[in-house]
Coordinates of N, CA and C in Angstrom, one line a residue:
M111 N -15.2 -1.3 5.8 CA -13.9 -2.3 5.5 C -14.4 -3.3 4.7
Q112 N -13.2 -3.5 3.5 CA -13.6 -4.5 2.6 C -11.9 -5.4 2.7
E113 N -12.3 -6.6 2.8 CA -11.0 -7.6 3.1 C -11.3 -9.1 1.8
S114 N -10.2 -9.2 1.2 CA -9.9 -10.3 0.5 C -10.8 -9.9 -0.8
E115 N -11.7 -10.9 -1.2 CA -12.3 -10.5 -2.8 C -13.8 -10.0 -2.5
P116 N -14.2 -9.1 -3.2 CA -15.8 -8.6 -3.3 C -16.4 -9.9 -4.2
S117 N -17.5 -9.6 -4.3 CA -18.4 -10.7 -4.9 C -18.2 -10.5 -6.6
G118 N -18.2 -11.3 -7.2 CA -18.0 -11.2 -8.4 C -17.2 -12.6 -9.3
S119 N -16.7 -12.6 -10.4 CA -16.5 -13.5 -11.0 C -15.1 -13.2 -11.5
G120 N -14.7 -12.4 -11.3 CA -13.0 -11.9 -11.4 C -13.0 -10.5 -12.5
T121 N -11.9 -10.7 -13.1 CA -11.8 -9.2 -14.1 C -11.7 -9.8 -15.3
S122 N -12.0 -9.2 -16.2 CA -11.7 -9.6 -17.7 C -10.4 -9.9 -18.3
S123 N -9.5 -9.4 -17.6 CA -7.9 -9.6 -17.9 C -7.6 -11.0 -17.2
E124 N -8.3 -11.5 -16.4 CA -8.1 -13.0 -15.8 C -8.2 -14.0 -16.9
F125 N -9.7 -13.4 -17.6 CA -10.4 -14.5 -18.4 C -9.6 -14.6 -19.7
F126 N -8.8 -13.7 -20.2 CA -7.9 -13.8 -21.3 C -6.7 -13.9 -21.0
A127 N -6.0 -13.9 -19.8 CA -4.6 -14.2 -19.8 C -4.1 -15.9 -19.9
S128 N -3.0 -16.0 -20.4 CA -2.4 -17.1 -21.0 C -1.9 -17.6 -19.0
P129 N -1.6 -19.1 -18.8 CA -1.3 -19.5 -17.7 C -0.1 -18.8 -17.1
I130 N 0.8 -18.4 -18.2 CA 2.3 -17.6 -17.7 C 1.8 -16.6 -17.2
Q131 N 1.1 -15.8 -17.8 CA 0.5 -14.4 -17.6 C -0.3 -14.3 -16.3
K132 N -0.9 -15.2 -15.8 CA -1.8 -15.4 -14.7 C -0.5 -15.9 -13.4
E133 N 0.3 -16.5 -13.9 CA 1.3 -16.5 -12.6 C 2.1 -15.4 -12.4
K134 N 2.1 -14.5 -13.3 CA 3.2 -13.2 -13.1 C 2.3 -12.5 -12.4
Q135 N 1.0 -12.2 -12.6 CA -0.1 -11.5 -12.3 C -0.2 -11.8 -10.5
R136 N 0.4 -12.7 -10.2 CA 0.0 -13.2 -8.6 C 1.8 -13.3 -7.6
I137 N 2.5 -12.0 -8.5 CA 3.5 -11.5 -7.9 C 3.6 -11.2 -6.3
L138 N 2.3 -11.1 -6.0 CA 1.9 -10.2 -4.3 C 1.1 -11.7 -3.5
E139 N 1.4 -12.7 -3.8 CA 0.5 -13.9 -3.4 C 0.7 -14.0 -1.9
A140 N -0.3 -13.7 -1.2 CA -0.6 -13.8 0.2 C 0.1 -12.6 1.1
T141 N 0.1 -11.7 0.3 CA 0.9 -10.4 1.3 C -0.2 -9.7 1.6
K142 N -0.2 -9.5 2.8 CA -1.0 -8.5 3.3 C -1.3 -6.8 3.1
V143 N -2.1 -6.3 2.5 CA -1.9 -4.7 2.4 C -3.0 -4.1 2.6
L144 N -2.9 -2.8 3.6 CA -3.7 -2.2 3.8 C -3.8 -1.0 3.4
V145 N -4.9 -0.4 2.3 CA -4.9 0.7 2.1 C -6.1 1.7 2.2
V146 N -5.5 2.7 2.4 CA -6.3 3.9 3.1 C -6.3 5.0 2.4
D147 N -7.9 5.3 1.8 CA -7.6 6.6 0.9 C -9.5 7.2 1.2
D148 N -9.5 8.0 1.1 CA -10.9 8.7 1.7 C -11.9 8.4 0.3
L149 N -11.3 8.4 -0.7 CA -11.9 8.2 -1.8 C -12.3 6.8 -2.4
E150 N -13.8 6.6 -2.4 CA -14.0 5.2 -2.7 C -13.6 4.8 -4.0
D151 N -13.2 5.7 -5.0 CA -13.1 4.9 -6.2 C -11.5 4.6 -6.3
N152 N -10.8 5.4 -5.3 CA -9.3 5.1 -5.2 C -9.2 3.8 -4.6
R153 N -9.7 3.7 -3.8 CA -9.9 2.4 -2.4 C -10.2 1.0 -3.6
I154 N -11.4 1.3 -4.7 CA -11.5 0.3 -5.3 C -10.5 -0.1 -6.2
M155 N -10.1 0.7 -6.8 CA -9.0 0.8 -7.8 C -7.7 0.0 -7.5
L156 N -7.2 0.4 -6.2 CA -6.1 0.0 -5.7 C -6.3 -1.3 -5.2
F157 N -7.8 -1.8 -4.7 CA -7.9 -3.0 -4.3 C -7.9 -4.2 -5.5
W158 N -8.5 -3.7 -6.5 CA -8.7 -4.6 -7.4 C -6.8 -5.1 -8.2
I159 N -6.1 -3.8 -8.0 CA -4.7 -4.0 -8.3 C -4.1 -5.0 -7.8
L160 N -4.0 -4.8 -6.3 CA -3.5 -5.5 -5.5 C -4.3 -7.1 -5.6
N161 N -5.3 -7.0 -5.4 CA -5.9 -8.4 -5.3 C -5.4 -9.1 -7.0
G162 N -5.7 -8.4 -7.7 CA -5.2 -9.1 -9.0 C -3.9 -9.7 -9.0
A163 N -2.8 -9.1 -8.2 CA -1.9 -9.7 -8.2 C -1.7 -10.3 -6.9
G164 N -2.6 -10.9 -6.4 CA -2.6 -12.0 -5.2 C -2.5 -11.5 -3.9
A165 N -2.5 -10.0 -3.6 CA -2.7 -9.8 -2.4 C -4.0 -10.1 -1.7
I166 N -3.6 -10.2 -0.2 CA -4.7 -10.3 0.7 C -5.1 -8.7 1.1
V167 N -6.2 -7.9 0.7 CA -6.2 -6.7 0.7 C -7.4 -5.9 1.7
R168 N -6.9 -5.1 2.5 CA -8.1 -4.5 3.2 C -7.9 -2.7 3.1
V169 N -9.1 -2.5 2.9 CA -9.3 -1.1 2.5 C -9.6 -0.4 4.2
E170 N -9.6 0.7 4.1 CA -10.1 1.8 5.0 C -10.3 3.2 4.7
E171 N -11.1 3.6 5.1 CA -11.4 5.0 4.4 C -10.8 6.7 5.3
S172 N -10.1 6.1 6.4 CA -10.1 7.4 7.2 C -8.6 6.6 8.2
V173 N -7.7 7.9 8.7 CA -6.7 7.3 9.6 C -7.2 6.6 10.7
D174 N -8.1 6.9 11.3 CA -8.7 6.5 12.6 C -9.2 5.0 12.3
R175 N -9.6 4.8 11.1 CA -9.8 3.3 11.0 C -8.8 2.6 10.5
A176 N -7.9 3.2 9.8 CA -6.6 2.4 9.7 C -5.8 2.1 10.9
L177 N -5.8 3.0 11.9 CA -5.2 2.7 13.0 C -5.7 1.4 13.6
V178 N -6.8 1.3 13.6 CA -7.3 0.1 14.3 C -7.0 -1.1 13.0
A179 N -7.3 -0.9 12.1 CA -7.3 -2.3 11.1 C -5.7 -2.4 11.3
I180 N -4.5 -2.1 11.3 CA -3.0 -2.1 11.7 C -3.2 -3.3 12.8
L181 N -3.7 -2.9 13.6 CA -3.8 -3.7 14.7 C -4.6 -4.9 14.8
E182 N -6.0 -5.0 14.0 CA -6.5 -6.5 13.6 C -6.1 -7.0 12.4
F183 N -5.4 -6.3 11.4 CA -5.0 -6.9 10.2 C -3.7 -7.3 9.9
K184 N -2.7 -6.5 10.6 CA -1.1 -6.8 10.6 C -0.6 -6.8 9.5
P185 N -1.0 -5.6 8.3 CA -0.6 -5.5 7.1 C 1.1 -6.0 6.9
D186 N 1.6 -6.3 5.9 CA 2.9 -6.2 5.3 C 3.3 -5.1 4.6
V187 N 2.3 -4.7 4.2 CA 2.8 -2.9 3.5 C 1.5 -2.3 3.9
I188 N 1.5 -1.0 3.7 CA 0.6 -0.1 4.2 C 0.5 0.8 2.9
V189 N -0.4 1.1 2.3 CA -0.4 1.9 1.0 C -1.7 3.3 1.6
S190 N -1.0 4.3 1.5 CA -1.7 5.6 2.3 C -2.0 6.7 1.2
D191 N -3.1 7.4 1.0 CA -3.2 8.3 0.3 C -2.3 9.7 1.3
I192 N -2.1 10.8 0.8 CA -1.6 11.6 1.8 C -2.9 12.6 2.3
S193 N -3.4 13.3 1.2 CA -4.3 14.2 1.3 C -5.9 13.6 1.6
M194 N -6.2 13.7 3.0 CA -7.7 13.4 3.6 C -8.1 14.0 4.5
P195 N -9.5 14.1 4.7 CA -9.6 15.2 5.5 C -9.4 14.4 7.0
H196 N -9.9 15.6 7.9 CA -9.5 15.4 9.2 C -8.0 14.9 9.7
R197 N -7.5 13.8 9.1 CA -6.2 13.2 9.8 C -5.7 12.7 8.3
D198 N -4.5 13.5 7.9 CA -4.3 13.0 6.7 C -2.9 12.0 6.8
G199 N -2.4 11.6 5.7 CA -1.3 9.9 5.8 C -0.3 10.4 6.4
H200 N 0.2 11.8 6.5 CA 1.2 12.0 7.3 C 1.0 11.7 8.7
D201 N -0.5 12.2 9.4 CA -0.7 11.7 10.4 C -0.4 10.3 11.0
L202 N -1.0 9.2 10.0 CA -1.0 7.9 10.1 C 0.1 7.7 10.3
I203 N 1.2 7.8 9.5 CA 2.5 7.4 9.6 C 3.3 7.9 10.9
R204 N 3.0 8.9 11.2 CA 3.4 9.3 12.5 C 3.1 8.7 13.6
T205 N 1.9 8.7 13.6 CA 1.3 7.6 14.8 C 1.6 6.9 14.8
L206 N 1.7 5.6 13.7 CA 2.3 4.7 13.6 C 3.9 4.4 14.2
R207 N 4.7 5.6 13.6 CA 6.1 5.4 13.9 C 6.3 6.0 15.4
R208 N 5.5 6.5 16.0 CA 5.7 7.4 17.4 C 5.2 6.2 18.2
N209 N 4.2 5.4 18.0 CA 3.6 4.8 19.5 C 4.0 3.1 19.0
I210 N 5.3 3.0 19.0 CA 5.7 1.5 18.9 C 5.2 0.6 19.8
E211 N 4.8 1.2 21.5 CA 4.4 0.2 22.2 C 3.1 -0.4 22.0
V212 N 2.5 0.4 21.2 CA 0.7 0.2 20.7 C 0.9 -0.8 19.7
Y213 N 1.7 -0.4 18.8 CA 1.7 -1.5 17.5 C 2.8 -2.4 17.5
E214 N 3.2 -2.7 18.7 CA 3.8 -4.0 18.7 C 5.2 -4.0 18.3
D215 N 6.0 -2.8 18.2 CA 7.5 -2.7 17.7 C 7.3 -2.9 16.1
R216 N 6.5 -2.7 15.5 CA 6.1 -3.1 13.8 C 6.8 -2.2 13.1
K217 N 7.6 -2.1 12.3 CA 8.1 -1.1 11.6 C 7.6 -1.4 10.0
T218 N 6.2 -1.3 10.0 CA 5.6 -1.8 8.8 C 6.0 -0.7 7.7
P219 N 6.2 -1.6 6.7 CA 6.6 -0.5 5.3 C 5.7 0.1 4.7
A220 N 5.5 1.5 4.6 CA 4.4 2.2 4.0 C 4.7 2.8 2.6
I221 N 3.8 3.2 1.7 CA 3.9 4.0 0.7 C 2.8 5.1 0.7
A222 N 3.6 5.9 0.4 CA 2.5 7.5 0.5 C 1.9 7.4 -1.0
V223 N 0.9 7.6 -1.2 CA 0.2 7.7 -2.6 C -0.5 9.2 -2.9
S224 N 0.0 10.3 -3.6 CA -0.5 11.5 -3.9 C -0.5 12.1 -5.1
A225 N -1.7 12.9 -5.4 CA -1.8 13.5 -6.5 C -0.8 14.7 -6.7
C226 N -0.1 14.9 -5.4 CA 0.6 16.1 -5.6 C 2.1 15.6 -5.8
T227 N 2.8 16.2 -6.9 CA 3.9 16.1 -7.3 C 5.0 16.7 -6.8
N228 N 4.7 17.6 -5.9 CA 5.4 18.7 -5.3 C 6.9 18.0 -4.5
P229 N 8.2 18.0 -4.9 CA 9.4 17.7 -4.1 C 9.0 17.8 -2.8
V230 N 8.9 18.9 -2.5 CA 8.8 19.2 -1.0 C 7.6 18.2 -0.1
V231 N 6.6 17.8 -0.8 CA 5.5 17.0 0.0 C 6.2 15.9 -0.2
K232 N 6.7 15.4 -1.0 CA 7.5 14.0 -1.3 C 8.8 13.8 -0.3
Q233 N 9.4 14.8 -0.1 CA 10.5 14.7 1.1 C 9.5 14.5 2.5
K234 N 8.7 15.5 2.8 CA 7.9 15.3 3.9 C 7.4 13.8 4.3
S235 N 7.2 13.2 3.3 CA 6.2 12.0 3.0 C 7.3 11.1 3.7
L236 N 8.4 11.0 3.0 CA 9.9 10.0 3.2 C 10.4 10.4 4.8
S237 N 10.3 11.8 5.1 CA 11.0 12.2 6.3 C 9.9 11.9 7.7
E238 N 8.5 11.7 7.3 CA 8.1 11.3 8.4 C 7.7 9.8 8.7
G239 N 8.1 8.9 7.5 CA 8.3 7.5 7.9 C 7.9 6.5 6.9
F240 N 7.4 7.2 5.4 CA 6.9 6.5 4.8 C 8.4 5.9 4.2
Q241 N 8.5 4.8 3.5 CA 9.7 4.2 2.7 C 9.8 4.8 1.2
A242 N 8.5 5.0 0.9 CA 8.1 5.7 -0.7 C 7.1 6.7 -0.8
H243 N 7.2 7.5 -1.8 CA 6.1 8.4 -2.2 C 6.1 8.2 -4.0
I244 N 4.9 7.8 -4.4 CA 4.6 7.7 -5.6 C 3.1 8.7 -6.0
D245 N 2.9 9.1 -7.3 CA 2.3 9.7 -7.7 C 0.9 8.9 -8.2
K246 N -0.1 9.8 -8.3 CA -1.3 9.5 -8.8 C -1.1 10.1 -10.3
P247 N -1.6 9.6 -11.5 CA -2.3 8.2 -11.5 C -0.8 7.2 -11.1
V248 N -1.3 6.1 -10.7 CA -0.3 5.3 -10.2 C -0.1 4.1 -11.3
N249 N 1.2 4.1 -11.7 CA 2.0 3.2 -13.0 C 1.7 1.9 -12.2
I250 N 0.9 1.0 -12.8 CA 0.3 -0.4 -12.0 C 1.7 -1.1 -11.9
Q251 N 2.3 -1.7 -13.0 CA 3.6 -2.5 -13.0 C 4.5 -2.2 -11.7
L252 N 5.0 -0.7 -12.1 CA 5.7 0.1 -10.8 C 5.2 0.0 -9.3
F253 N 3.8 0.2 -9.2 CA 3.5 0.4 -7.9 C 3.3 -1.2 -7.6
L254 N 3.0 -2.4 -8.4 CA 3.3 -3.4 -7.9 C 4.3 -4.2 -7.7
R255 N 5.9 -3.6 -8.5 CA 7.0 -3.8 -8.0 C 7.3 -3.4 -6.7
L256 N 6.9 -2.1 -6.2 CA 7.5 -1.4 -5.3 C 6.6 -2.2 -4.0
V257 N 5.7 -2.8 -3.9 CA 4.9 -3.2 -3.0 C 5.6 -4.7 -2.6
R258 N 5.9 -5.3 -3.7 CA 6.5 -6.6 -3.6 C 8.1 -6.5 -2.8
V259 N 8.7 -5.0 -3.3 CA 10.2 -5.1 -2.7 C 9.7 -4.8 -1.3
L260 N 8.8 -3.8 -1.2 CA 8.9 -3.6 0.8 C 8.0 -4.6 1.4
A261 N 7.3 -5.7 1.0 CA 6.7 -6.7 1.4 C 8.0 -7.6 1.5
D262 N 9.6 -7.3 1.0 CA 10.5 -8.1 1.4 C 10.2 -9.7 0.8
L263 N 9.6 -9.6 -0.3 CA 9.3 -11.1 -1.0 C 10.4 -11.7 -1.7
D264 N 11.4 -10.6 -2.0 CA 12.6 -11.2 -2.8 C 13.8 -11.3 -1.9
G265 N 13.7 -11.0 -0.2 CA 14.2 -11.4 0.6 C 15.6 -10.2 0.6
N266 N 15.1 -9.3 0.3 CA 16.3 -8.0 0.7 C 15.9 -7.7 1.9
A267 N 17.1 -6.6 2.2 CA 16.8 -6.0 3.8 C 16.3 -5.1 3.6
V268 N 15.0 -4.9 3.9 CA 14.3 -3.3 3.6 C 14.4 -2.6 5.0
N269 N 14.5 -3.2 5.8 CA 14.7 -2.8 7.4 C 16.1 -2.3 7.9
N270 N 17.0 -3.1 6.9 CA 18.4 -2.6 7.3 C 19.2 -2.2 6.0
G271 N 18.4 -0.6 6.0 CA 19.0 0.3 5.0 C 18.6 -0.1 3.6
F272 N 18.0 -1.0 3.3 CA 17.6 -1.2 1.8 C 16.7 0.3 1.3
D273 N 17.1 0.2 -0.1 CA 16.5 2.0 -0.7 C 15.7 1.3 -1.6
P274 N 14.4 1.4 -1.5 CA 13.3 1.1 -2.4 C 13.2 2.2 -3.7
S275 N 13.6 3.2 -3.3 CA 13.6 4.2 -4.1 C 14.4 3.8 -5.6
V276 N 15.3 3.0 -5.8 CA 15.8 2.1 -6.9 C 15.1 1.5 -7.7
Y277 N 13.9 1.2 -7.2 CA 12.9 0.5 -7.9 C 11.7 1.5 -8.4
L278 N 11.9 2.7 -8.3 CA 11.1 3.8 -8.9 C 11.3 4.2 -10.2
H279 N 12.6 3.7 -10.7 CA 13.1 4.3 -12.1 C 12.3 3.2 -13.1
Q280 N 11.8 3.7 -13.9 CA 11.0 2.6 -15.1 C 12.1 2.0 -16.2

């Protein structure tokens, strides 16, 4: 588990950013995001992207650990890889959506992240309960905008029929 900020003095982009750029980079200020991916490099990359935008980030390497983290961390948004060993991202979202009593009736918005660009897989992600499915490699600006929309930081009605897919067009 990795939460908040790992040791280090920051990224080089922070050093060279103007005050206006730094303000724009904090678009997810205090938003709690859970990242689930079996590959350490992907977890680290997503951690730094989200943390650099001001999010409070927790990363987990498996569905089982993520399910515990959801109860402890209570994320505003979940970002999960689809293809993982043992249990995949679809298992995670199915378990979350079908066990409302365990997860305190939370309808936490979730983003599926996958290297698979097959439209059938994307549709399966949405039908299982993810609000969005984005491809790897992740377009950083698009990804951060989508997390912001799903966290409802702009006051849109995400859980009342709001369609975040309109934000997926560049």
